[in-house]
XYZ file of C-alpha atoms in Angstrom:
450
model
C 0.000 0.000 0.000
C 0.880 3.495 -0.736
C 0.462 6.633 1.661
C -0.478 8.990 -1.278
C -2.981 6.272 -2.216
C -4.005 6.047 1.281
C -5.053 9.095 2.075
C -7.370 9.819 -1.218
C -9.101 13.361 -1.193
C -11.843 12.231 -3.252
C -15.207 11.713 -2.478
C -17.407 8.289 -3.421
C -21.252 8.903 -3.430
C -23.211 5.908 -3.083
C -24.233 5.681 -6.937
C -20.154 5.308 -7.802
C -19.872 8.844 -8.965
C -16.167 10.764 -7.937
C -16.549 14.102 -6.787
C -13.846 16.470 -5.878
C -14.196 18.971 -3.493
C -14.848 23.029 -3.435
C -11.597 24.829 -2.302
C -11.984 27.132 0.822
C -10.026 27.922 4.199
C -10.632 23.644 5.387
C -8.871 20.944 4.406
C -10.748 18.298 2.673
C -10.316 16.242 5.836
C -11.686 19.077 8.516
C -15.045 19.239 5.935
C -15.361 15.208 6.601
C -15.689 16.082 10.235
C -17.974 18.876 10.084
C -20.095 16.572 7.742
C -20.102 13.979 10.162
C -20.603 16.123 13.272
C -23.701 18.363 11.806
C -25.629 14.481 10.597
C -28.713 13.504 12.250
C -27.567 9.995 12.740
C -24.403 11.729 14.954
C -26.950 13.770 16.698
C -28.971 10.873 17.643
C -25.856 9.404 19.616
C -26.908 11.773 22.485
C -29.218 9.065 23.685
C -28.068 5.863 22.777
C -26.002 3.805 25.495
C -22.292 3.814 25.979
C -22.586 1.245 28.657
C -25.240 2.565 31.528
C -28.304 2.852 29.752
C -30.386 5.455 30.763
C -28.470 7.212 33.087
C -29.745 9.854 35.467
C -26.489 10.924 35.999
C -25.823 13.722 33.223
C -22.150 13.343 33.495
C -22.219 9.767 32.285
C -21.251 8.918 29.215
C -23.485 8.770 25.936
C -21.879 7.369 22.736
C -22.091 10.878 21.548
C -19.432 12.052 24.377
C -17.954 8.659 24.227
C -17.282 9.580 20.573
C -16.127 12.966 21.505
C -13.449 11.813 23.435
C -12.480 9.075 20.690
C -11.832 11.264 18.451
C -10.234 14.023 20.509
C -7.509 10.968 21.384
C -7.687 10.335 17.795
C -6.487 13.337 16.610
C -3.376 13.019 18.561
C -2.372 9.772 18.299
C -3.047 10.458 14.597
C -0.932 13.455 14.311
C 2.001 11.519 15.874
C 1.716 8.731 13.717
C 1.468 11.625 10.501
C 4.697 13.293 12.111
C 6.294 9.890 11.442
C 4.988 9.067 8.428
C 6.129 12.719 6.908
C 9.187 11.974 8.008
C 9.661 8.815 6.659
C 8.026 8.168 3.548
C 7.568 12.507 2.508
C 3.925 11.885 1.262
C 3.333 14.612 -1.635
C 0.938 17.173 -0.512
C 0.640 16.094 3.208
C 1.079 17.144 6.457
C 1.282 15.528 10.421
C -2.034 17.314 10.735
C -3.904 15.595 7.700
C -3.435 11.789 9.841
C -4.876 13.491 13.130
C -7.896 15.067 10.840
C -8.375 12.010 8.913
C -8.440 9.862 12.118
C -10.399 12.549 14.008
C -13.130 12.167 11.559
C -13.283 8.490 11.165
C -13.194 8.401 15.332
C -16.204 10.796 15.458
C -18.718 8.743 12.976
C -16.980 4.913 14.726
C -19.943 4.153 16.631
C -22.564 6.274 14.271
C -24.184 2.529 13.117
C -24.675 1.335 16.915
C -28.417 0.342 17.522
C -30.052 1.438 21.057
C -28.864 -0.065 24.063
C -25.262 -1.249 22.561
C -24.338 -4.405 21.931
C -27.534 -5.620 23.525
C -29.231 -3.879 20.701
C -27.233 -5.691 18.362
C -27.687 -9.257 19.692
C -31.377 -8.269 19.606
C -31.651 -7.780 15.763
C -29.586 -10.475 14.685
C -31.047 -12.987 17.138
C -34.551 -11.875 15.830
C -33.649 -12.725 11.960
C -32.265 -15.807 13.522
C -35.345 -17.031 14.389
C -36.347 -20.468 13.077
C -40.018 -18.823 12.275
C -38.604 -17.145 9.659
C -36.377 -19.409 7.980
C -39.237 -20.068 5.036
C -39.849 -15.532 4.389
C -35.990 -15.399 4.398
C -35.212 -18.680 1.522
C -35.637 -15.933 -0.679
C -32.298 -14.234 0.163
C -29.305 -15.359 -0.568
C -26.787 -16.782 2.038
C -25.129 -13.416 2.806
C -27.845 -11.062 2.457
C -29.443 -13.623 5.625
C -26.294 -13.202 7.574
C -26.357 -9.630 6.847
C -29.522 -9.534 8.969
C -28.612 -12.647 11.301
C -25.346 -11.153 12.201
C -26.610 -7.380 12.589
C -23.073 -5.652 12.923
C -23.128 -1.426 14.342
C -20.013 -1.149 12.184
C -21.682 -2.343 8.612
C -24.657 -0.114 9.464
C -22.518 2.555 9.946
C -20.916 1.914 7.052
C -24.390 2.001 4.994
C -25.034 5.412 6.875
C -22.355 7.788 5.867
C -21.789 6.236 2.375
C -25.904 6.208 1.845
C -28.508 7.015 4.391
C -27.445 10.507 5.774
C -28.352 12.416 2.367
C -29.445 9.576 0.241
C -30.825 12.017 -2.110
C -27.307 13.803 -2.487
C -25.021 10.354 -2.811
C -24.234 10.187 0.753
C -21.972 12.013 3.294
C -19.833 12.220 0.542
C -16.544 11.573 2.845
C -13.120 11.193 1.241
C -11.813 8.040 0.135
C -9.281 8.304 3.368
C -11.566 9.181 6.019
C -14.158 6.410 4.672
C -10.931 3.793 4.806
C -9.998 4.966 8.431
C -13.671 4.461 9.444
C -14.289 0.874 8.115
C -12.505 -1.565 11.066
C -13.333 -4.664 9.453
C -13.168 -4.706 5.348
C -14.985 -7.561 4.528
C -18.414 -8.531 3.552
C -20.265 -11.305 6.135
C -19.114 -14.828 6.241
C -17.744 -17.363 8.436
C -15.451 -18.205 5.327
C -13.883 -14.643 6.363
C -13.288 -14.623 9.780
C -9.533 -15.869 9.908
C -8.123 -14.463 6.801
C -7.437 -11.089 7.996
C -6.299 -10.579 11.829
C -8.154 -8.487 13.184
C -9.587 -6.998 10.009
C -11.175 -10.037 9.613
C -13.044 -10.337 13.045
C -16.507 -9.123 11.865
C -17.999 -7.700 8.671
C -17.720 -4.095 7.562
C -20.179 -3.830 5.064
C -23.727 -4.907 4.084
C -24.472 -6.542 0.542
C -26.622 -3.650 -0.410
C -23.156 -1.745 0.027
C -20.551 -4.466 -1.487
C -20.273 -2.324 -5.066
C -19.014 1.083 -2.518
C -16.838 -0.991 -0.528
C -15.049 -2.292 -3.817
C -14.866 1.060 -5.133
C -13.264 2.406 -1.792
C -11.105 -0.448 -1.940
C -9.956 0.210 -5.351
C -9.250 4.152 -5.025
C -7.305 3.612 -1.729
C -5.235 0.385 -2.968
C -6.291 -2.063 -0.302
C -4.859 -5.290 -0.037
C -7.453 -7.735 -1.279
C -7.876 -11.607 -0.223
C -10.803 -14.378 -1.354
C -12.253 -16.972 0.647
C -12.035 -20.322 -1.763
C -15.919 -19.873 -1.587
C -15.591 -16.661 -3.213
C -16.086 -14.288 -0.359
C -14.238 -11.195 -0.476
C -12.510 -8.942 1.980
C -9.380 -6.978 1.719
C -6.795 -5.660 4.938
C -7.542 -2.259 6.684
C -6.408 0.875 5.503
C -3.372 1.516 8.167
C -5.070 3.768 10.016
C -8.188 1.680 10.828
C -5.297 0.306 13.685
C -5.056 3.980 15.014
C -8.930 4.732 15.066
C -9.402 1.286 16.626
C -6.457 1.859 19.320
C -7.791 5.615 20.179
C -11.451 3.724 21.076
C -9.520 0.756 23.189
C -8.135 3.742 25.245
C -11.502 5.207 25.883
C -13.306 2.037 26.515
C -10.328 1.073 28.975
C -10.337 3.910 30.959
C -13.665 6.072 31.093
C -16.163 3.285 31.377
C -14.644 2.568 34.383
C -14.618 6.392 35.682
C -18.517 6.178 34.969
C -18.917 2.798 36.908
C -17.287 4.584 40.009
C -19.126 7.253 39.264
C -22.644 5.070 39.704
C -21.673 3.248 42.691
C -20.746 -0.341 40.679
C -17.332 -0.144 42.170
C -14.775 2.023 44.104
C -12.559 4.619 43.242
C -9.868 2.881 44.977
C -9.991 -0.153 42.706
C -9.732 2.150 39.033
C -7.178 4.279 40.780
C -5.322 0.750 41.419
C -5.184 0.270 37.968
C -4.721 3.248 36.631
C -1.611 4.152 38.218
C -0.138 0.916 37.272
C -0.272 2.741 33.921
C 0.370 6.457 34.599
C 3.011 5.713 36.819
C 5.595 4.884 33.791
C 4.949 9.067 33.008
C 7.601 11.232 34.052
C 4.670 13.419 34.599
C 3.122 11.320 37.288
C 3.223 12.889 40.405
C 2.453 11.012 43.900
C 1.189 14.166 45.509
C -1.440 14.772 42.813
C -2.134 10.702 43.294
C -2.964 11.513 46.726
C -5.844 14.193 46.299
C -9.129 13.914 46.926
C -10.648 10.785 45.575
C -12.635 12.324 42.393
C -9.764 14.702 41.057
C -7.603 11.640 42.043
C -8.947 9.355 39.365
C -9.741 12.014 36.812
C -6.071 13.096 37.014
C -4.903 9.157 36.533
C -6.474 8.883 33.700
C -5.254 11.601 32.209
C -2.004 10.494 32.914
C -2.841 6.889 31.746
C -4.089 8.098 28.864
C -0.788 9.975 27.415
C 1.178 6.941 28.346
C -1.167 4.681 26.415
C -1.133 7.373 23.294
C 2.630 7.390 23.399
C 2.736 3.406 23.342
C 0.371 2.750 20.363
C 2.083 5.306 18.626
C 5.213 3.369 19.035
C 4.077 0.201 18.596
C 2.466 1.182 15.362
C 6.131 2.658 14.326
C 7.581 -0.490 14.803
C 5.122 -2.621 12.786
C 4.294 -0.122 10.125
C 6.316 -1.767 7.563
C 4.062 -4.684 8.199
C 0.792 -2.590 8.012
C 1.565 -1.106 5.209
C 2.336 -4.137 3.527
C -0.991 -5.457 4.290
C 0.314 -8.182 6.574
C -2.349 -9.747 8.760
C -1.678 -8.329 12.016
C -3.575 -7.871 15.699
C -4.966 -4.706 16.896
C -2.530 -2.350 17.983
C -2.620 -2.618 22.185
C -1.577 -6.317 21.456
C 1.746 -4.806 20.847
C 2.332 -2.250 23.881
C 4.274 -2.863 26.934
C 0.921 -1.736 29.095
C -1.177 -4.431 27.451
C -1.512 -6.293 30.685
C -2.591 -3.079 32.718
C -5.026 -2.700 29.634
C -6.785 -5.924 30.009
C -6.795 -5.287 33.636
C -8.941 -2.607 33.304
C -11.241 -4.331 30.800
C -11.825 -7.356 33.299
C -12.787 -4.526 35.796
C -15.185 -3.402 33.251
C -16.591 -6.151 32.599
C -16.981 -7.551 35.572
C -18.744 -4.456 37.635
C -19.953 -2.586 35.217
C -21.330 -4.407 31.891
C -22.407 -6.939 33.757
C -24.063 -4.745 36.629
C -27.508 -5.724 37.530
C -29.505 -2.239 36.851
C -27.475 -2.145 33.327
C -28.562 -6.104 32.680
C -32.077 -4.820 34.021
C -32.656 -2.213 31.246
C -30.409 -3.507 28.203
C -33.093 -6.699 28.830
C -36.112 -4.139 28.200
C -34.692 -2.640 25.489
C -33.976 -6.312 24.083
C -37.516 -6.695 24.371
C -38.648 -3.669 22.541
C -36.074 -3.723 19.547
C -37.676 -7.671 19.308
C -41.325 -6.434 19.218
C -41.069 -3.217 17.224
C -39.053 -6.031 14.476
C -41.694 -8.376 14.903
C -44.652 -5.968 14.475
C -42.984 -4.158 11.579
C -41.163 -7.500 9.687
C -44.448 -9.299 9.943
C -46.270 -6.646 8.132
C -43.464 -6.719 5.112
C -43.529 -10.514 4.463
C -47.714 -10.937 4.743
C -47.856 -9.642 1.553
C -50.843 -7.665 2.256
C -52.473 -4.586 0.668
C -51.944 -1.702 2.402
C -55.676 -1.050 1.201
C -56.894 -3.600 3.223
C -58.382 -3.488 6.283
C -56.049 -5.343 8.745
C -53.387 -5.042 11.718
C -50.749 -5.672 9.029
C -51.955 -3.135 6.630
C -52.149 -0.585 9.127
C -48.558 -1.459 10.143
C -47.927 -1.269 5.977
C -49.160 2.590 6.260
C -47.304 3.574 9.117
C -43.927 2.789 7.322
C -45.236 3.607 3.924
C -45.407 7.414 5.592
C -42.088 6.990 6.900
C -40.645 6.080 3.186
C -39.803 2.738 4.812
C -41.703 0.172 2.565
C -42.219 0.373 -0.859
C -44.455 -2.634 -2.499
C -41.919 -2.377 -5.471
C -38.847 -2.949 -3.434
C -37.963 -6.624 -3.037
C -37.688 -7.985 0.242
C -34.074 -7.768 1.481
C -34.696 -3.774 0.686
C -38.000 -3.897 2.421
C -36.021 -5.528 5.433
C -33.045 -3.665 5.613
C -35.490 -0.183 5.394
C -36.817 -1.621 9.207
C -33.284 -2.253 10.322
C -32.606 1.355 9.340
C -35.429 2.402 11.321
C -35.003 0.378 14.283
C -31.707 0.503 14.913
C -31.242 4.001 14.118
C -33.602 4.960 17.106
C -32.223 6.578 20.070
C -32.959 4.690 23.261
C -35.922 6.751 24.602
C -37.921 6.410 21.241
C -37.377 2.525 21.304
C -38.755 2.184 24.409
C -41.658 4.575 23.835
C -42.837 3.675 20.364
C -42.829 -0.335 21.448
C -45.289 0.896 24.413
C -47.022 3.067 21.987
C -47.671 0.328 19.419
C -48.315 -2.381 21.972
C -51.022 -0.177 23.300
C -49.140 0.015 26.803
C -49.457 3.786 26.318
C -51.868 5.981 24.088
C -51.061 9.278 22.853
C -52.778 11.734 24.851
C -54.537 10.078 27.540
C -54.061 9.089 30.998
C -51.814 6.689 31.734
C-alpha cells in the first residue's frame, strides 16, 4: 500500500460517482468532520447507550461524548503517527495534521451505526432474523444477504449510513476516500469463510451486501490489499489507520467506562485508581502528591495520565510494525503490541466484571432487548404478509405507518423492504425505542391518561 494512495481526497457517493471537493479555508479532511458532526444519525448518539443505559447521571457517558473523546484521542495519536509518516516516507501534498484530521473524523462517525442499548441492541436484531419462524420468508435471500440480517453488525450499518442514508438524495456524506478507509474496522463482507483471513480486520464484517459495489470502489481508489475466501467471499486488509482509530477507542473504553462505573456506585474509586496508576506511573509526569488528592480529582487526574502513556505506546508500537501494516500483513490490533497491554486488560476485566455486567445495566439492556424484538416483529411481519396496504387489517395498518415513513415500498424486493426496518429500528435513540414499542403495543396511548 501506498500513503499517497491512502489518504485519497476524493469523495465516493453511493451511486459510484467521484466528486472532488470546493476549495476554501478547510482541508478536505476538517469538511469530513464537520459533515459527520452536523448528521442527524451523529446527533442521535446523544441518547443511545455507551454502557449505563439510561443514566440519570448527566455526566455519564453517551456514545455521543464517548465519541467525543475518541476522536479528541484520535487526533493526537493520529498526528504523531502523521509526524512519522512525513518523516519517513515525505507523502506529496501532506502534512502531520492531515493523519490526526483524517483519524479525528473516522473516530467521530466509529460508533454512528450502533443500535439502542449497545451491543444488547445488536444481539437483539440479529437474534430476531435468527429465528427459526422465519427461515421459510428469508429462503428468498441469498446466504449473505441472511447473515447480513442474522449477524446485525453497528459497524456495517454505519458503514451504509455515511456512504448512503445521511443524504441519500445527495449520494451520501460524501466523505473522502481516506476518512471512509480509516472508518471501516473490518473490510470484509459477512461470512464465516472470512473470519480468519485477515487478523483483526477479519473479526466481523464491515459492510452490508446492499453496500458491497461502494466498498469495492473504496477499496480500489485507496489500494487495499485484497484476499478471497475459496468460496468466493471477499474482503481486503484495513487501511493503516483503521489500527489507530481502533487503538484511540480501546483507550476510551479502557479507561472512562470505568470512571462512569465509580461514578454510579458499581465499584470504588480505589480499585480504578489501582489500575490506573499501574499505567500512569511509567509518566515522568506522574506525580504522587497529585495521586494523593481527593478521591474524584484523584482518578480524573490518573487517567489523564494513563491516557498519554497509552497514546505514546500505540504510537510506538504502530512505528515499529508499520512496515508490516503497510504491507498489508495480517496483524492484531494495535494494544496487542504495547508494553501496558496487561494493565489494559486489567482494566477491561474490571469493566466487565462491575460494570457491563451490573444488575440495573442487565435490568434495562433486557427491556430494550424486548422492545427492539417487538417493534421487528410488528414491523417485519407486516413486510412478508404480503398484504395490501388497502386492506383493512393489523398488518396493513402497520404497511401505512412505514409507507409514511418512506420505509416500505411494495416495489422494493424484500431484502430492501427488510433492511429499510433495520434502518429504522436501529437508528432509534434509546428513549424512542422504548416509547414507540409501548405506543404500538397499546401500553401507552397518545394523549390520555396513563
Amino acid at each position: 500500500m501506498d500513503w499517497t494512495k491512502l489518504m485519497s481526497r476524493t469523495r465516493l457517493t453511493h451511486n459510484g460517482t467521484r466528486l472532488e471537493g470546493p476549495i476554501d479555508d478547510r482541508t478536505e479532511y476538517q469538511r469530513d468532520w464537520d459533515r459527520i458532526l452536523f448528521s442527524t444519525a451523529f446527533r442521535r448518539l446523544h441518547d443511545k447507550t455507551q454502557v449505563f443505559p439510561l443514566p440519570e447521571d448527566d455526566v455519564v457517558h453517551s456514545r455521543l461524548t464517548h465519541s467525543l473523546e475518541v476522536a479528541s484521542i484520535g487526533r493526537t495519536l493520529g498526528t504523531n503517527v502523521g509526524e512519522y509518516i512525513c518523516e519517513t516516507h515525505a507523502p506529496e501534498g501532506l502534512v502531520a495534521r492531515d493523519f490526526g484530521d483524517v483519524v479525528a473524523a473516522a473516530c467521530l462517525a466509529h460508533d454512528i451505526g450502533n443500535p439502542p442499548f449497545g451491543h444488547a441492541g445488536e444481539d437483539a436484531i440479529g437474534s430476531f432474523f435468527s429465528d427459526p419462524r422465519l427461515e421459510n420468508a428469508l429462503s428468498a435471500l441469498t446466504e449473505r444477504q441472511r447473515d447480513d440480517l442474522r449477524k446485525f453488525e453497528g459497524n456495517a450499518q454505519g458503514f451504509r449510513i455515511v456512504t448512503r442514508l445521511q443524504l441519500e438524495d445527495s449520494g451520501g456524506l460524501r466523505l473522502t476516500a481516506a476518512t471512509l478507509g480509516a472508518f471501516m474496522k473490518y473490510p470484509r463482507e459477512v461470512g464465516s469463510d472470512l473470519e480468519k483471513l485477515g487478523g483483526a480486520a477479519s473479526k466481523k464484517h464491515g459492510f452490508l451486501q446492499s453496500e458491497a459495489a461502494i466498498a469495492e470502489r473504496l477499496a480500489t481508489e485507496l489500494g487495499l490489499c485484497p484476499y478471497r475466501s475459496p468460496s468466493g467471499g471477499f474482503g481486503w486488509q484495513r487501511h493503516p489507520l483503521a489500527y489507530v482509530v481502533e487503538a484511540a477507542d480501546d483507550i476510551c473504553n479502557s479507561t472512562l467506562d470505568l470512571e462512569d462505573g465509580a461514578r454510579l456506585g458499581h465499584l470504588l474509586s480505589a480499585d480504578v485508581d489501582n489500575r490506573l496508576s499501574a499505567i500512569a506511573a511509567r509518566s515522568t509526569r506522574y506525580s504522587k502528591s497529585q495521586y494523593h488528592s481527593e478521591p474524584r480529582h484523584r482518578t480524573s487526574y490518573l487517567r489523564t495520565i494513563a491516557i498519554g502513556v497509552l497514546i505514546q505506546q500505540c504510537k510506538d508500537a504502530f512505528v515499529a510494525h508499520e512496515a508490516d501494516i503497510i504491507s498489508g500483513k495480517p496483524l492484531p490490533s494495535l494494544n496487542t503490541f504495547i508494553a501496558c497491554r496487561k494493565d489494559l486488560q486489567a482494566l477491561y476485566e474490571l469493566a466487565k466484571e462491575k460494570c457491563y455486567q451490573a444488575p440495573s445495566v442487565l435490568e434495562l439492556e433486557l427491556a430494550g432487548y424486548d422492545a427492539l424484538r417487538g417493534l421487528l416483529d410488528k414491523f417485519v411481519s407486516a413486510a412478508i404478509s404480503g398484504t395490501s396496504i388497502e386492506a383493512k387489517t393489523r398488518e396493513a395498518r402497520l404497511l401505512q405507518f412505514l409507507t409514511q415513513r418512506s420505509l416500505y415500498r411494495m416495489e422494493q424486493g424484500l431484502y430492501e423492504q427488510l433492511l429499510r426496518i433495520v434502518d429504522y429500528v436501529s437508528g432509534m435513540t434509546d428513549r424512542y425505542a422504548l416509547s414507540l414499542y409501548r405506543r404500538l403495543a397499546g401500553i401507552e396511548l397518545p394523549g390520555r391518561i396513563r
